[in-house]
Coordinates of C-alpha atoms and ligand atoms in Angstrom, one line a residue:
M1 CA 18.1 22.1 -13.3
L2 CA 15.5 20.5 -15.5
S3 CA 16.6 16.9 -15.5
L4 CA 16.2 14.5 -18.3
R5 CA 13.8 12.5 -16.1
N6 CA 11.6 15.5 -15.5
W7 CA 11.6 16.4 -19.2
R8 CA 10.6 12.8 -20.0
R9 CA 7.8 13.0 -17.4
R10 CA 6.5 16.2 -18.7
R11 CA 6.4 14.8 -22.2
I12 CA 4.5 11.6 -21.1
L13 CA 2.1 13.7 -19.0
S14 CA 1.4 16.0 -21.9
R15 CA 0.0 13.0 -23.8
H16 CA -1.1 10.5 -21.1
L17 CA -2.4 12.5 -18.1
I18 CA -5.6 10.8 -16.8
D19 CA -8.4 12.9 -18.1
A20 CA -10.4 15.1 -15.7
D21 CA -13.6 13.0 -15.9
T22 CA -11.8 9.7 -15.2
W23 CA -9.9 11.3 -12.3
Q24 CA -13.1 12.6 -10.8
Q25 CA -14.5 9.1 -10.9
V26 CA -11.3 7.9 -9.1
L27 CA -11.8 10.5 -6.3
D28 CA -15.5 9.5 -6.0
R29 CA -14.8 5.8 -5.6
L30 CA -11.8 6.0 -3.3
P31 CA -12.8 7.7 0.1
I32 CA -9.2 7.3 1.4
L33 CA -8.2 10.1 -1.0
D34 CA -10.7 12.5 0.7
G35 CA -9.1 15.5 2.2
L36 CA -5.9 15.6 0.2
E37 CA -4.7 19.1 -0.5
P38 CA -5.5 20.1 -4.1
A39 CA -1.8 20.2 -4.9
D40 CA -1.4 16.7 -3.5
A41 CA -4.4 15.4 -5.4
A42 CA -3.0 16.9 -8.6
L43 CA 0.4 15.3 -7.9
L44 CA -1.3 11.9 -7.3
R45 CA -3.1 12.2 -10.6
E46 CA 0.2 12.8 -12.4
R47 CA 1.9 9.9 -10.6
A48 CA -1.0 7.6 -11.3
S49 CA -0.8 8.6 -15.0
L50 CA 3.0 7.8 -15.1
F51 CA 2.3 4.5 -13.3
L52 CA -0.1 3.4 -16.0
H53 CA 2.3 4.5 -18.6
D54 CA 5.3 2.6 -17.1
K55 CA 3.7 -0.6 -15.8
R56 CA 2.0 -3.3 -17.8
L57 CA -1.3 -4.4 -16.5
T58 CA -1.8 -8.0 -17.6
L59 CA -5.4 -9.0 -17.2
L60 CA -6.0 -12.7 -16.8
G61 CA -9.1 -14.8 -17.8
D62 CA -11.9 -12.7 -19.2
L63 CA -11.2 -9.7 -16.9
Q64 CA -11.7 -6.3 -18.5
L65 CA -11.0 -3.0 -16.8
D66 CA -12.3 0.4 -17.9
A67 CA -10.3 3.6 -17.5
P68 CA -11.6 4.6 -14.1
Q69 CA -10.8 1.1 -12.7
R70 CA -7.2 1.2 -14.1
A71 CA -6.8 4.7 -12.8
S72 CA -8.1 3.8 -9.3
L73 CA -5.6 0.9 -9.1
A74 CA -2.8 3.3 -10.1
A75 CA -3.9 5.9 -7.6
L76 CA -3.9 3.4 -4.7
A77 CA -0.5 2.1 -5.8
E78 CA 1.0 5.6 -5.9
L79 CA -0.7 7.0 -2.7
P80 CA 2.1 5.6 -0.4
L81 CA 4.8 7.3 -2.7
L82 CA 3.1 10.7 -2.7
R83 CA 5.8 12.2 -0.5
L84 CA 8.7 10.0 -1.7
E85 CA 10.2 12.0 -4.5
D86 CA 12.3 10.8 -7.4
L87 CA 13.6 7.7 -5.7
G88 CA 12.2 5.2 -8.2
W89 CA 10.6 3.2 -5.4
Y90 CA 8.7 1.0 -7.9
Q91 CA 11.6 0.7 -10.4
G92 CA 12.2 -3.0 -9.7
F93 CA 9.1 -4.3 -11.4
H94 CA 7.3 -3.7 -14.6
E95 CA 4.1 -5.8 -14.6
L96 CA 1.0 -6.3 -12.5
L97 CA -0.9 -9.5 -13.1
I98 CA -4.6 -9.2 -12.3
Y99 CA -6.7 -12.2 -11.7
P100 CA -10.5 -12.0 -12.1
E101 CA -10.9 -14.0 -8.9
D102 CA -8.8 -15.1 -5.9
F103 CA -6.1 -17.5 -7.1
A104 CA -4.5 -20.7 -5.6
S105 CA -1.0 -20.3 -4.5
P106 CA 1.3 -22.9 -2.9
Q107 CA 1.9 -22.1 0.7
K108 CA 4.4 -23.2 3.3
H109 CA 4.2 -23.0 7.0
R110 CA 6.5 -24.4 9.6
D111 CA 4.9 -25.4 12.9
P112 CA 7.3 -23.9 15.5
A113 CA 6.4 -26.6 18.1
S114 CA 6.8 -29.7 16.0
G115 CA 9.1 -28.3 13.3
V116 CA 6.8 -29.8 10.7
V117 CA 6.5 -27.9 7.4
H118 CA 3.0 -27.8 6.1
E119 CA 2.3 -27.0 2.5
W120 CA -1.0 -26.4 1.0
D121 CA -2.8 -24.4 -1.8
D122 CA -4.4 -21.3 -0.4
E123 CA -6.8 -18.9 -1.9
R124 CA -4.9 -15.7 -2.2
S125 CA -5.9 -12.2 -3.2
G126 CA -2.4 -10.9 -3.7
E127 CA 1.3 -11.6 -3.9
A128 CA 4.5 -9.7 -4.5
W129 CA 7.5 -11.6 -5.9
H130 CA 11.1 -10.4 -5.3
Q131 CA 12.2 -8.9 -8.7
G132 CA 9.0 -10.1 -10.3
P133 CA 5.5 -8.9 -10.9
V134 CA 2.8 -7.9 -8.4
I135 CA -0.1 -10.3 -8.5
L136 CA -3.5 -9.1 -7.5
A137 CA -7.1 -10.4 -7.6
W138 CA -9.6 -8.0 -8.8
P139 CA -12.2 -8.5 -6.0
G140 CA -9.6 -7.4 -3.5
I141 CA -8.6 -4.3 -5.5
E142 CA -12.3 -3.4 -5.8
Q143 CA -12.7 -3.6 -2.0
S144 CA -9.7 -1.4 -1.4
G145 CA -10.1 2.4 -1.0
N146 CA -12.3 2.8 2.1
W147 CA -11.3 3.9 5.6
D148 CA -11.6 0.3 6.9
G149 CA -8.1 -1.1 7.5
Y150 CA -8.2 -3.2 4.3
N151 CA -6.2 -2.3 1.2
L152 CA -4.9 -5.1 -0.9
V153 CA -3.0 -2.8 -3.3
I154 CA -1.1 -0.9 -0.6
H155 CA -0.4 -4.2 1.2
E156 CA 1.3 -5.8 -1.9
M157 CA 3.0 -2.5 -2.9
S158 CA 4.5 -2.2 0.6
H159 CA 6.0 -5.7 0.2
K160 CA 7.7 -4.2 -2.9
L161 CA 9.1 -1.3 -0.8
D162 CA 10.3 -3.8 1.8
M163 CA 12.1 -5.8 -0.9
L164 CA 14.1 -2.8 -2.2
N165 CA 16.9 -3.7 0.1
G166 CA 16.7 -7.5 -0.1
A167 CA 14.3 -10.1 1.1
A168 CA 11.0 -9.0 2.6
N169 CA 11.7 -8.7 6.3
G170 CA 9.7 -5.7 7.5
L171 CA 12.6 -3.3 7.1
P172 CA 12.4 -1.2 3.9
P173 CA 15.3 1.2 3.1
L174 CA 14.8 4.0 5.7
H175 CA 15.5 7.7 5.1
R176 CA 18.7 9.3 6.4
D177 CA 16.8 11.1 9.1
M178 CA 15.4 7.8 10.5
R179 CA 17.2 5.4 12.8
I180 CA 17.0 1.6 12.2
A181 CA 17.1 1.1 16.0
D182 CA 14.0 3.2 16.5
W183 CA 12.2 1.4 13.7
A184 CA 13.2 -2.0 15.0
Q185 CA 12.2 -1.2 18.5
A186 CA 8.7 0.2 17.6
M187 CA 7.9 -2.7 15.2
Q188 CA 9.3 -5.5 17.4
A189 CA 7.4 -4.4 20.5
A190 CA 4.1 -4.2 18.6
Y191 CA 4.7 -7.4 16.8
D192 CA 5.6 -9.2 20.0
A193 CA 2.5 -7.8 21.8
L194 CA 0.2 -9.0 19.0
N195 CA 1.8 -12.4 19.0
T196 CA 1.6 -12.7 22.8
Q197 CA -2.1 -11.9 22.6
L198 CA -2.7 -14.5 19.9
D199 CA -0.6 -17.1 21.7
A200 CA -2.8 -16.7 24.8
D201 CA -6.0 -16.9 22.7
P202 CA -5.9 -17.6 19.0
D203 CA -9.4 -16.1 18.6
A204 CA -8.5 -13.0 20.5
E205 CA -10.0 -9.7 19.3
T206 CA -6.8 -8.1 18.1
P207 CA -6.6 -4.3 17.6
I208 CA -5.4 -4.8 14.0
D209 CA -5.8 -7.7 11.6
P210 CA -4.1 -10.7 13.2
Y211 CA -2.4 -11.5 9.8
A212 CA 0.1 -8.9 10.9
A213 CA 1.4 -11.5 13.5
E214 CA 2.4 -13.9 10.7
D215 CA 5.9 -12.5 10.3
P216 CA 7.7 -9.1 10.3
A217 CA 7.1 -8.6 6.5
E218 CA 3.4 -9.1 6.9
F219 CA 3.5 -6.8 10.0
F220 CA 4.9 -4.0 7.8
A221 CA 2.4 -4.7 5.0
V222 CA -0.7 -4.9 7.3
T223 CA 0.3 -1.8 9.3
S224 CA 0.9 0.1 6.0
E225 CA -2.6 -0.8 5.1
Y226 CA -3.9 0.6 8.4
F227 CA -1.6 3.7 8.1
F228 CA -3.4 4.7 4.9
S229 CA -6.9 3.3 5.6
A230 CA -7.4 3.2 9.4
P231 CA -4.8 5.5 10.9
D232 CA -6.8 6.1 14.0
L233 CA -6.9 2.4 14.8
L234 CA -3.2 2.0 14.2
H235 CA -2.3 5.0 16.2
Q236 CA -4.5 3.9 19.1
A237 CA -3.1 0.4 19.1
F238 CA 0.6 1.1 18.3
P239 CA 1.4 4.8 18.4
E240 CA 5.1 4.2 17.9
V241 CA 4.5 2.1 14.8
Y242 CA 2.3 4.9 13.4
R243 CA 5.1 7.4 14.1
Q244 CA 7.7 5.3 12.3
L245 CA 5.4 4.8 9.3
A246 CA 4.7 8.6 9.3
L247 CA 8.4 9.2 9.1
F248 CA 8.9 6.6 6.4
Y249 CA 5.9 7.6 4.2
R250 CA 6.3 11.3 5.1
Q251 CA 2.6 11.7 5.4
D252 CA 0.3 12.4 8.4
T253 CA -2.7 10.3 7.5
L254 CA -4.1 10.5 11.0
A255 CA -4.3 14.3 10.9
R256 CA -6.1 14.1 7.5
F257 CA -8.5 11.5 8.8
L258 CA -9.3 13.5 12.0
R259 CA -9.9 16.6 9.9
L260 CA -12.4 14.7 7.7
Q261 CA -14.1 13.3 10.8
Q262 CA -14.5 16.8 12.3
E263 CA -15.9 18.1 9.1
A264 CA -18.4 15.2 9.0
E265 CA -19.4 15.9 12.6
R266 CA -19.9 19.6 11.8
T267 CA -22.0 18.8 8.8
Q268 CA -24.1 16.4 10.8
G269 CA -24.5 18.9 13.6
A270 CA -25.5 21.8 11.3
Ligands
ZN301 ZN1 1.5 -10.0 2.5

């Protein structure tokens, strides 16, 4: 059945599909899109187009973004949803606020030993508010898109996924074929291992960004960044976390990454 929603989508895309030249620039500037099947790349282009149509980008200060910059942001935001069909995962918010630079944000931290709550203003590059806008700083968006474990856009958008079933706690709404017990076990074991390592040595060389040890919500957001931008490192460090994220996002980013690596080696060897 051709649903009303599909009809609406087709109508929007007939007018607002990101043009071929702009889309090529998106593909050129975002290596983490390399190796997508042509059908997936085409789907991502449509999703990114709909994202730009549905969400308001509010640019603060004197920030200005051209079409490829806007389209790149939308493509990064939609990459995690590529295999999540028709579930309206980003329905709960309508606006993205983009700062030209990192912004100050009031922070709170409770020292577990003393129970003292510290508050301070921190330079932040992103925030996601429950039932509110996503806030991003342009420098962090611009640095996102490489195979390096950093992706501000995916980090903040994963907080939005986490918040779909209440407060951000590292447990987004799982699919029917997933088990909360499996998710919790995989995430908790890795989170505990990371914290144990940092408790022993706060400057330890951790296998993933130590910010993941902050709380379970940050653990989900940081491992989501790695899932899409350094799947080999995530899989090496915490294979069960990789497995649960692969079930959740319904993508095998590691296989795509390894294919690209093999291709690069072949090209170099030739
Ligand atoms: Zn975060």
